[in-house]
Short mmCIF file of C-alpha atoms and ligand atoms in Angstrom, two decimals:
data_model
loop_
_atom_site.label_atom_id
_atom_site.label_comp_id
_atom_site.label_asym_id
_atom_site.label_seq_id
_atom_site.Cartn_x
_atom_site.Cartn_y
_atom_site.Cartn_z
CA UNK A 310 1.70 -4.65 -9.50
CA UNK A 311 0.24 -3.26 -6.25
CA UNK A 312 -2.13 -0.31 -6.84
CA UNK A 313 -2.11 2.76 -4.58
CA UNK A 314 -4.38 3.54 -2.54
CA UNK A 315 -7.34 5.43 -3.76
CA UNK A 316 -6.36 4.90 -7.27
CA UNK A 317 -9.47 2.43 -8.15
CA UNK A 318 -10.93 -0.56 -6.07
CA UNK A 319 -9.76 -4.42 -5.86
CA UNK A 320 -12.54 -6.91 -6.65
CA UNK A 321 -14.44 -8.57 -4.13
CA UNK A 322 -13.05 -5.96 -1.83
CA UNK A 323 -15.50 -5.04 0.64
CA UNK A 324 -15.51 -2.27 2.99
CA UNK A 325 -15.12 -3.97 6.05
CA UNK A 326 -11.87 -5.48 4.78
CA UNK A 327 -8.58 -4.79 6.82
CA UNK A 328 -6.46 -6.75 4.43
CA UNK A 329 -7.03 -7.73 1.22
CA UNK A 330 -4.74 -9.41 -1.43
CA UNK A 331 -5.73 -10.48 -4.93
CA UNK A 332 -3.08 -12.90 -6.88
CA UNK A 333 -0.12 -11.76 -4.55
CA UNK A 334 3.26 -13.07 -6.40
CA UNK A 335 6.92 -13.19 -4.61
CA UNK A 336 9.42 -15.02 -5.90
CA UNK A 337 13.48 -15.90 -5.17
CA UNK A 338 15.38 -16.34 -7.98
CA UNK A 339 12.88 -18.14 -10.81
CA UNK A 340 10.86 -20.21 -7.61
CA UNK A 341 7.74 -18.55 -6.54
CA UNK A 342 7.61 -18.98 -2.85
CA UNK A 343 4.34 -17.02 -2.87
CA UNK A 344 2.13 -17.89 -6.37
CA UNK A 345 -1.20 -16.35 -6.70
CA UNK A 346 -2.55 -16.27 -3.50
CA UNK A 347 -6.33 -14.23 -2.49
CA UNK A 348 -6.86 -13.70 1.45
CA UNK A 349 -9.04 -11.22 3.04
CA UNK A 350 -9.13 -10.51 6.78
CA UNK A 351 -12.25 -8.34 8.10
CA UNK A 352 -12.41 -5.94 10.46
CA UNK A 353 -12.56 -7.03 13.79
CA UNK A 354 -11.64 -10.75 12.72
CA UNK A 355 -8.74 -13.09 13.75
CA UNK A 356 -7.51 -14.86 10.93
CA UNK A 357 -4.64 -17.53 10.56
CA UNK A 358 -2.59 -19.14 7.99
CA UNK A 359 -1.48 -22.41 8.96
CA UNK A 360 -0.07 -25.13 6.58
CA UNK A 361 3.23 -26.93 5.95
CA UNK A 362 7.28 -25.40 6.43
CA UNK A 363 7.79 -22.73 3.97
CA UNK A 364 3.98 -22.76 2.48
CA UNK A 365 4.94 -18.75 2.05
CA UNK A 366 2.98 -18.03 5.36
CA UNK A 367 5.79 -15.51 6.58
CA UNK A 368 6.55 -14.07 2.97
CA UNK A 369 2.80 -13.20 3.10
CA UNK A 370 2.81 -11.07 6.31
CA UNK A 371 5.70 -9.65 5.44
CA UNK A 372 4.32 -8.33 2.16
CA UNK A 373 1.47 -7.40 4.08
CA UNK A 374 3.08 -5.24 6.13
CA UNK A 375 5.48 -3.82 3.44
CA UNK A 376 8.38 -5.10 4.76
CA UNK A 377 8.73 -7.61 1.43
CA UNK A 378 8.21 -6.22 -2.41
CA UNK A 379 6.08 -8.60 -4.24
CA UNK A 380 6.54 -9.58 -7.98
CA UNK A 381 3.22 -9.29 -9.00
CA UNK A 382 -0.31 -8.65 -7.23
CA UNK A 383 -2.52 -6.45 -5.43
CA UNK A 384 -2.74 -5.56 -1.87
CA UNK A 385 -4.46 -3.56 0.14
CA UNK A 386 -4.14 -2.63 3.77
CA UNK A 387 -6.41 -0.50 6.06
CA UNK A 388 -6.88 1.45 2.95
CA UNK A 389 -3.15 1.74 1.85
CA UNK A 390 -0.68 0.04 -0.83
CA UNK A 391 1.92 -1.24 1.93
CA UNK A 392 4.41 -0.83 -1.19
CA UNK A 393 3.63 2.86 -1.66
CA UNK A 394 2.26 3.89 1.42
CA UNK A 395 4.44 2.20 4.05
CA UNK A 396 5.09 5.09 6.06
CA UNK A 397 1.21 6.21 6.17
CA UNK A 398 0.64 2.47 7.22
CA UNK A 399 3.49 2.17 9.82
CA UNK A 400 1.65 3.37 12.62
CA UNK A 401 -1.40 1.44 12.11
CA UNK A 402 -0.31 -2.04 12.09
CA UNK A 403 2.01 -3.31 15.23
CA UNK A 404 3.59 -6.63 14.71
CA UNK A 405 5.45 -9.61 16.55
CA UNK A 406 7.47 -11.26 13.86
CA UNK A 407 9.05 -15.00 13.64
CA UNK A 408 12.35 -14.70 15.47
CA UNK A 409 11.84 -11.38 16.69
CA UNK A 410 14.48 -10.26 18.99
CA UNK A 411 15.92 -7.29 21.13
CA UNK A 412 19.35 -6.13 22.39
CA UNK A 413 20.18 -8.32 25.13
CA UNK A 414 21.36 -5.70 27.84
CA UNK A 415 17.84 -3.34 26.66
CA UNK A 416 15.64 -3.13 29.61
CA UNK A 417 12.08 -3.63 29.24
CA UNK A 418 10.84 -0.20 30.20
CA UNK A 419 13.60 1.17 28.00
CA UNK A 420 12.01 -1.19 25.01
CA UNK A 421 8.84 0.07 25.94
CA UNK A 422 9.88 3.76 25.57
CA UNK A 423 12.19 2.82 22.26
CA UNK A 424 9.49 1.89 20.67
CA UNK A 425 6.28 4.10 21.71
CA UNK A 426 5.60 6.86 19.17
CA UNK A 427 3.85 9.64 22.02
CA UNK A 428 3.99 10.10 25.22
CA UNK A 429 0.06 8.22 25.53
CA UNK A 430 0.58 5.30 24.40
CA UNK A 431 -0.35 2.68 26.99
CA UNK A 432 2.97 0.88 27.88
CA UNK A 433 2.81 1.43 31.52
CA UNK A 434 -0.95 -0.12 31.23
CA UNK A 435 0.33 -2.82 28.89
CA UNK A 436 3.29 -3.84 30.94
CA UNK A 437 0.71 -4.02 33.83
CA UNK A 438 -1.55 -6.18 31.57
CA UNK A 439 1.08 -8.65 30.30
CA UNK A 440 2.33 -9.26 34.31
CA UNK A 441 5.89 -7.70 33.14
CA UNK A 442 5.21 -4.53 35.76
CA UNK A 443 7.80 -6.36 37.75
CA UNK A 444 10.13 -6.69 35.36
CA UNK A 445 10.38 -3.24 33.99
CA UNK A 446 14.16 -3.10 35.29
CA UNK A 447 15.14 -6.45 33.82
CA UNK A 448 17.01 -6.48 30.64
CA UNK A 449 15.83 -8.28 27.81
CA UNK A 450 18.43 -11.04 28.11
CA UNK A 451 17.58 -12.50 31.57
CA UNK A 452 13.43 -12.76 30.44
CA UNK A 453 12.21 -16.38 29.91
CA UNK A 454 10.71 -17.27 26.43
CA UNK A 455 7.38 -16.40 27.89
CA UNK A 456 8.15 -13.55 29.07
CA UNK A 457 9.84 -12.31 25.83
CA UNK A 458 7.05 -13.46 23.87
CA UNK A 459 4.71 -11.07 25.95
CA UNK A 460 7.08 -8.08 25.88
CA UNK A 461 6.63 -9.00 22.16
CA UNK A 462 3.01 -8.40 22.30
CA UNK A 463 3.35 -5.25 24.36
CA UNK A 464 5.57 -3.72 21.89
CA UNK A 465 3.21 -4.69 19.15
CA UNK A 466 0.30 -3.14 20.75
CA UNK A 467 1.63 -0.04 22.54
CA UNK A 468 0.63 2.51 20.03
CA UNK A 469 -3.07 1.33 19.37
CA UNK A 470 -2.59 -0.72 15.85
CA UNK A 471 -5.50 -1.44 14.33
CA UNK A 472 -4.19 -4.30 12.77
CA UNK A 473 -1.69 -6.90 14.48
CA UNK A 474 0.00 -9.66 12.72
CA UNK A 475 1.94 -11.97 15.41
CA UNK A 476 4.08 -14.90 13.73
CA UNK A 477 4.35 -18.30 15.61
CA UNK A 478 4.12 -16.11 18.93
CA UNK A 479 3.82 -18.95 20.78
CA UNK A 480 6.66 -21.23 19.44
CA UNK A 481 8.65 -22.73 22.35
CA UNK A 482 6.24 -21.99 25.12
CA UNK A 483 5.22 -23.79 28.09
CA UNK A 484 1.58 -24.28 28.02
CA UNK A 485 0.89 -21.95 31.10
CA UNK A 486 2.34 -19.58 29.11
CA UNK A 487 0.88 -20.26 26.16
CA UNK A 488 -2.46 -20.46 27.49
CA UNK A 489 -2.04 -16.53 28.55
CA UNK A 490 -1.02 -15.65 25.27
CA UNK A 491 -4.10 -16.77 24.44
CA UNK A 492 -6.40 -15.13 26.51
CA UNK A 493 -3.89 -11.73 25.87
CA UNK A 494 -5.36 -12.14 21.84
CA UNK A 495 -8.77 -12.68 22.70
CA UNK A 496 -8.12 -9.46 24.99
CA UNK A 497 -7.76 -7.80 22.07
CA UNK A 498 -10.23 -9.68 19.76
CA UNK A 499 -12.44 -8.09 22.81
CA UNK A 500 -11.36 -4.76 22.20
CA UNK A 501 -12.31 -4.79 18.39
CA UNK A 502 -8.80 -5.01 17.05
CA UNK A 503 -7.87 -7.16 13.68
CA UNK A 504 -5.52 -10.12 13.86
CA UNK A 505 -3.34 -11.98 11.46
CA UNK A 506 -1.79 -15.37 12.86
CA UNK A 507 0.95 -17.46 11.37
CA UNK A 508 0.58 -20.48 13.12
CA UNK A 509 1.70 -24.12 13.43
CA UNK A 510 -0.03 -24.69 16.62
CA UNK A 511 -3.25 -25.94 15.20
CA UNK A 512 -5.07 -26.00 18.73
CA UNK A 513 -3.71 -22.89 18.90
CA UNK A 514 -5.40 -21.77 15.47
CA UNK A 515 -8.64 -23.80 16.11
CA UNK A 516 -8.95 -21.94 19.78
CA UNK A 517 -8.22 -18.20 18.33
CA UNK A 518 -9.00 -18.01 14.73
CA UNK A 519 -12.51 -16.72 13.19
CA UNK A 520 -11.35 -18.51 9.61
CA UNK A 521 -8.03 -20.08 8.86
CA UNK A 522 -6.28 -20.08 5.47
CA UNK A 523 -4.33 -23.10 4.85
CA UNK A 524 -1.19 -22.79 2.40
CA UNK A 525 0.91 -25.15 0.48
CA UNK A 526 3.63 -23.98 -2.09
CA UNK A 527 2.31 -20.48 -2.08
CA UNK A 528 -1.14 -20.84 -2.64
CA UNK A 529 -4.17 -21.41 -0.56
CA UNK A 530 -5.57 -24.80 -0.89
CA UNK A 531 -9.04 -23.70 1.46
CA UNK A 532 -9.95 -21.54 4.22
CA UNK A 533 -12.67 -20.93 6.25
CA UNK A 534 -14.16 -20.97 9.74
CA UNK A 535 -11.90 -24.23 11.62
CA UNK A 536 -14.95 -25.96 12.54
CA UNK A 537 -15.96 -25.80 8.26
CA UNK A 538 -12.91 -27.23 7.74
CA UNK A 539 -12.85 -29.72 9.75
CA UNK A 540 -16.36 -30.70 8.12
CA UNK A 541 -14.93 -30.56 4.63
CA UNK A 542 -11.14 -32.44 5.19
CA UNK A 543 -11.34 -34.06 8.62
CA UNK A 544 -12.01 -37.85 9.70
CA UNK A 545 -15.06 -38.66 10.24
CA UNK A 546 -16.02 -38.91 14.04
CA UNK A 547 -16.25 -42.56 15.75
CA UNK A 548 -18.44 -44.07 18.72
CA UNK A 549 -17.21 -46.94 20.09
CA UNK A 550 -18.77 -49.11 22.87
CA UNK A 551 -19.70 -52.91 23.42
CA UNK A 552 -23.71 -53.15 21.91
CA UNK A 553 -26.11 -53.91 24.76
CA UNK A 554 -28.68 -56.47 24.24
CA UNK A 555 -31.26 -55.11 22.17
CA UNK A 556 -29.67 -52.63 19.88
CA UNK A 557 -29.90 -53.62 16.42
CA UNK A 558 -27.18 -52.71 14.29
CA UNK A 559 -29.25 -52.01 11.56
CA UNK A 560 -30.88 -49.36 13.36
CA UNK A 561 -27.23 -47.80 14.04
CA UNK A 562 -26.68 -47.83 10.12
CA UNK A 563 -30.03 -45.87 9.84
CA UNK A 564 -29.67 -42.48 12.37
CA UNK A 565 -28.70 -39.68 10.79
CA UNK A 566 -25.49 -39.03 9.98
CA UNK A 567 -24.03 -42.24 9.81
CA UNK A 568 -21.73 -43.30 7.18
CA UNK A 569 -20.24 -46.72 7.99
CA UNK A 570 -20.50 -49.14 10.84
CA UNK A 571 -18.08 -51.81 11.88
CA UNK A 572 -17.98 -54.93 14.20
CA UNK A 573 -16.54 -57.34 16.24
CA UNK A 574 -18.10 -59.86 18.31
CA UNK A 575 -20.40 -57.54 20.39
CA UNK A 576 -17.92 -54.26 19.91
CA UNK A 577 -19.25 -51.76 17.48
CA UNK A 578 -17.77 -48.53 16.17
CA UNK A 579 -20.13 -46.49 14.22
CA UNK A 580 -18.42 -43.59 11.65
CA UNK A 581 -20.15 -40.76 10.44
CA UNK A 582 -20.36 -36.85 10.47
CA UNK A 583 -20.59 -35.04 13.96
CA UNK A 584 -24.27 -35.65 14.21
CA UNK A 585 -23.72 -39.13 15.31
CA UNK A 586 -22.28 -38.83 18.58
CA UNK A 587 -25.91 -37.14 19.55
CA UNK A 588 -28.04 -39.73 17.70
CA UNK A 589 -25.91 -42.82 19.07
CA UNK A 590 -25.71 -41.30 22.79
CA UNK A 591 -29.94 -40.62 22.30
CA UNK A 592 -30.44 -44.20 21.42
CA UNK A 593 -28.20 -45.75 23.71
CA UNK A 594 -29.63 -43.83 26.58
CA UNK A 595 -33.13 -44.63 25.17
CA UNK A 596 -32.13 -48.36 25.74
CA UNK A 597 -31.27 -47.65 29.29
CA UNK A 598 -27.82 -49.31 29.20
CA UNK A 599 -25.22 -47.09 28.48
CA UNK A 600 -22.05 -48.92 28.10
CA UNK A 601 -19.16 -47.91 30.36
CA UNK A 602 -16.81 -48.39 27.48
CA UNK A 603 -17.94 -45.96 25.27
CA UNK A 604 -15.58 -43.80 23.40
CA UNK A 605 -16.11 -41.07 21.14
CA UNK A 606 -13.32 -39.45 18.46
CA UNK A 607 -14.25 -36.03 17.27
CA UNK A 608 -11.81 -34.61 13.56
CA UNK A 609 -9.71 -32.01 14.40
CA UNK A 610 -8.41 -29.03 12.36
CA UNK A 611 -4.86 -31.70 12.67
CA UNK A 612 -7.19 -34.09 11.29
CA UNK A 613 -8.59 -31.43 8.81
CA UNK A 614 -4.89 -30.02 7.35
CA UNK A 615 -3.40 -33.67 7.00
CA UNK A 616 -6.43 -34.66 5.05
CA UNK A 617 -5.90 -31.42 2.68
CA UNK A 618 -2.05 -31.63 2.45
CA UNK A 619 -1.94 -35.47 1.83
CA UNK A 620 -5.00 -34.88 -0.51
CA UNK A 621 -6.48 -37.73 1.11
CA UNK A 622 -10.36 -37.75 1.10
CA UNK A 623 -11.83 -37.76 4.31
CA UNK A 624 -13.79 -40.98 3.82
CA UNK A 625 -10.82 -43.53 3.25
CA UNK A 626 -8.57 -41.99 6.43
CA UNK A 627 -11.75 -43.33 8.59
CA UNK A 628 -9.61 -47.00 7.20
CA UNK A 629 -7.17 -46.19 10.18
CA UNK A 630 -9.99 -46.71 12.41
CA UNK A 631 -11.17 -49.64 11.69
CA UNK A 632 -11.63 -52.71 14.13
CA UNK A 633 -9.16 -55.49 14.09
CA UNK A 634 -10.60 -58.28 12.70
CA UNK A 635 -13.87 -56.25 11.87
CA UNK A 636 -16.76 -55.81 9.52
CA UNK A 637 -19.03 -53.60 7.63
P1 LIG B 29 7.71 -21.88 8.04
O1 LIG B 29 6.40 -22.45 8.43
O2 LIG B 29 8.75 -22.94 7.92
O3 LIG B 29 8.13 -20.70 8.85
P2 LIG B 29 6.63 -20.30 5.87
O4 LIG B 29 5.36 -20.90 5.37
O5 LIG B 29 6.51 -19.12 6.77
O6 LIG B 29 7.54 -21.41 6.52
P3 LIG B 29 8.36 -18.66 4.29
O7 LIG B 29 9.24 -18.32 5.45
O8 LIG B 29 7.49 -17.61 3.75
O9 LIG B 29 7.48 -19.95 4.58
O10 LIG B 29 9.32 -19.20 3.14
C1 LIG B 29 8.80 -19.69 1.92
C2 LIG B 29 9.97 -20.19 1.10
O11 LIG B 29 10.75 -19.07 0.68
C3 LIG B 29 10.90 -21.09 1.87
O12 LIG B 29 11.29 -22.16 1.03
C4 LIG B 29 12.09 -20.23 2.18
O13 LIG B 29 13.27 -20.98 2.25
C5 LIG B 29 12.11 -19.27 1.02
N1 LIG B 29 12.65 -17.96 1.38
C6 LIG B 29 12.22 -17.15 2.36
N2 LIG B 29 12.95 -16.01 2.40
C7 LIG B 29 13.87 -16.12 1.41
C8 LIG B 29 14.93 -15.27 0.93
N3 LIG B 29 15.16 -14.08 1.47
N4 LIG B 29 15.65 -15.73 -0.11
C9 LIG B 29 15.42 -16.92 -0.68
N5 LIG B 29 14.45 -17.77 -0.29
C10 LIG B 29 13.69 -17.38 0.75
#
């Protein structure tokens, strides 16, 4: 069971840790929708979870933040046991949860004053920050879904958390709108403050995140920076183009970082780890004809969380790429 805080240390836990969680255990019924899982999120970093419907992402956050009671486990957050210690924690994490919603005829100013705990906290700066200055009258009900989503983040900022966990905030958005969600989190990566990310927007995770955790049936299956993980699970990248005169494909096969390379008559696509694209475009330019149908495919953290949730190894999914017709 969770440990209060002070009463003895959690392995591994270092001090920089905002969150940690050691074999966290939540179950409905006899199914364990949460089963053992570790995460730690550092001070200062933005972290996501990301992985398929009902991995436990949301169960997690919510135990995080005390709002579930796990079965089994330890957790500790900004010092506390959000079991034990949810009131001390209350005011130091602010949060914008899946389906979050407010009366419909509550104005935003009135929201803003609802939920502000003293008379300084920012709202009146926030407000002006999240463009909803204008809409300080309006109540809740006639705000578009972008709109809501960023009185969401002003209400989970106005009373300086130092920990934020925000839960698919940008489901349903346009990408305008998304895209200044965005740059509203890295505001406040910026300003030093901790974030936790439920995500299924994996551009979304691979733009924000420091490290991503990626879940399946309540456990963590990896997690690390994205780019790492798109190393470790993704498809290997591809250059395409039609060979110039001159090029041997043997000395493709040899650069660095080359794993595999395929033909067609004269059109070549050579597979290997990022590297490639450098070494191909360096001896292609050294030739001094570059074709004008080259083509380059880079792995993505998509790429990355297929390859771990289909437990398919990287090297075979590089079989969708192959060329018609083609040879090794
Ligand atoms: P999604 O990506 O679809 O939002 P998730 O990874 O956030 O999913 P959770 O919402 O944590 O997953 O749910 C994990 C599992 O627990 C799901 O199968 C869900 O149906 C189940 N679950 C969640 N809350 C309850 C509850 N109160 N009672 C019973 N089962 C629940």
């Amino acid at each position: 069971m969770c440990r209060a805080a002070g009463l003895g240390t959690i392995d591994g836990m270092s001090e920089l840790d905002v969150v940690t969680v050691r074999g966290l255990r939540k179950t409905y019924g006899t199914r364990a929708v949460v089963d053992g899982l570790d995460l730690d999120v550092h001070a200062g970093e933005i972290v996501g979870l990301i992985g398929a419907n009902g991995a436990g992402k949301t169960t997690t956050v919510e135990c995080i933040q005390g709002l579930r009671r796990p079965d089994a486990g330890m957790l500790r957050v900004l010092g506390y046991d959000p079991v034990t210690q949810a009131e001390q924690l209350r005011p130091l994490v602010g949060s914008q949860l899946q389906d979050s919603a407010l009366p419909d005829r509550l104005r935003v100013g009135e929201a803003v004053e609802l939920f502000a705990t003293s008379r300084t906290s920012d709202g009146g700066e926030l407000l002006e920050r999240f463009g909803l200055v204008e809409r300080r009258k309006s109540p809740f009900s006639s705000l578009s879904g972008g709109e809501r989503q960023r009185l969401f983040l002003v209400l989970a900022l106005l009373n300086r958390p130092r920990l934020v966990i925000l839960d698919e905030l940008t489901q349903g958005l346009d990408p305008s709108a998304r895209r200044s969600v965005w740059a509203a989190v890295r505001q406040l990566h910026d300003a030093g403050t901790t974030v936790l990310l439920v995500t299924h927007e994996l551009d979304e995770a691979e733009a924000l995140c420091d490290r991503v955790f990626v879940m399946r049936s309540g456990q963590v299956l990896d997690a690390g920076p994205p780019a790492e993980l798109v190393d470790r699970h993704g498809r290997r990248a591809s250059v395409r183009f039609t060979l110039p005169v001159g090029i041997p494909l043997d000395g493709l096969r040899h650069l660095d970082g080359v794993r595999d390379v395929e033909w067609d008559g004269r059109r070549v696509a050579v597979h290997g780890d990022r590297r490639i694209i450098a070494h191909v475009g360096a001896v292609l330019v050294r030739s001094g004809s570059v074709p004008t149908d080259l083509s380059v495919r880079v792995p993505d953290l998509e790429d990355a969380l297929l390859g771990l949730l289909d437990g398919e190894p990287a090297a075979d999914a590089a079989a969708e790429d192959e060329l018609v017709g083609g040879h090794r």
